[in-house]
Amino acid sequence: DQFCIDRGTLLDSPRTETLKSPEKHSFHCLLDVPRCQQSGYTVLGPKNEDTGEHCIGYRIHSDDSKKVVETGFALGNGVADNGYCSGCTGDDSAPSFGWMATVKGIVLELGQENGVNALASPLIGSIEILDNTVECETYIEPPTCGRSVESVDCSAQFCDAVLADGYTMKYKINVPPDTSKEECAGCTMSVEMYYDGDAWIALGFSTDGQMVGSDAVIGIPGSGVSKYVMAGKTVSQVTEMPESQQTLTDSSVEFDGQQTVMKFTKIMDEPDEVPIVVGDNMFLWAYGSSPTLGYHAGRASFALDLSIGSETSGMDDAVSVGDEVCITGYMMDQFCIDRGTLLDSPRTETLKSPEKHSFHCLLDVPRCQQSGYTVLGPKNEDTGE
């Protein structure tokens, strides 16, 4: 679930790093907990031996979240630990931790070039969830796996974070010329939030991930953007800060017919408010069911380390859906790519010596024709492929 990816550790095992030990992720945490369900689901890719972390493979569209939950409940152990996974219906032989599955789906969107966490990975839909012993007929490595990873300086440009399906945030630290990013005296944070729908939206600042006791910036289309104190969980306990504390600049909120867009710049360290630091922060996001401020339709907490920036794939020019591309390279059939060697030259590695690929193998052989074609890119001098 995206919530446990964003917080960095498993919700019910806070000392376990999410991407390093997904096999320790309980079915209860993955499927029972509302904030984990609401955050959306992702299929992880293979583990990077250098970092010890699994790469983030494919995001699953929110329309398929119900399928994930229902399939997981049917598979998970509903007996162990007095029914710790309350929705699971499997017997005592069923797994309680580490759901691994084979997932088929259709790519709906490509990832963003400097998206944080799952936002960099493609979005898939119309999924089919199979037992992990079922092999993919054609395995396509997630484009975010195996790439070089570079850090984006979020004081030099806007970085991106996915909050939930249809809800994203851009943010940037503004460092005055007379200070450093480390000291950050007088620093401000510019934020842009995009929600698919017409509703109030909010970004909260917390010390413990809880709503009560936090501060928030709330945007209400038709009313404006203001800072609030979250004294309790009822609407009457969510009150605007005094005028003297309404220090936001460049603030706006509007519904453009498709999205609610809120923008503001906030001083990071203000008296009597939860500070934003160049380091670990605990933020909250929420949105309503209409433009009238009321009980939230969705919410969650998420961790964000502003000292490290966001991760990008290392591509100089990100490819987006709808882009026109041009490349000069060897033509190769997918069958010979998948088998690793050329069909009519079994000792020749496909990606190392495409110049030895015969026109006969490429064009005459039915299984090569039927597998589809790919244009290869330039050779990597380190791998020789």
PDB file of C-alpha atoms in Angstrom, residues 2 8 64 81 110 316 319 322 325:
ATOM      1  CA  GLN A   2       1.170   3.526  -0.814  1.00  0.00           C
ATOM      2  CA  GLY A   8       9.110   4.414   4.988  1.00  0.00           C
ATOM      3  CA  ASP A  64      -8.934  -2.002  -9.078  1.00  0.00           C
ATOM      4  CA  ASP A  81      -3.361 -14.510  16.139  1.00  0.00           C
ATOM      5  CA  LEU A 110       3.585   6.599 -17.642  1.00  0.00           C
ATOM      6  CA  ASP A 316      17.347  13.575 -19.359  1.00  0.00           C
ATOM      7  CA  VAL A 319       8.777  10.287 -22.366  1.00  0.00           C
ATOM      8  CA  GLY A 322       1.311  11.333 -26.669  1.00  0.00           C
ATOM      9  CA  VAL A 325       9.784   9.950 -30.480  1.00  0.00           C
TER      10      VAL A 325
END
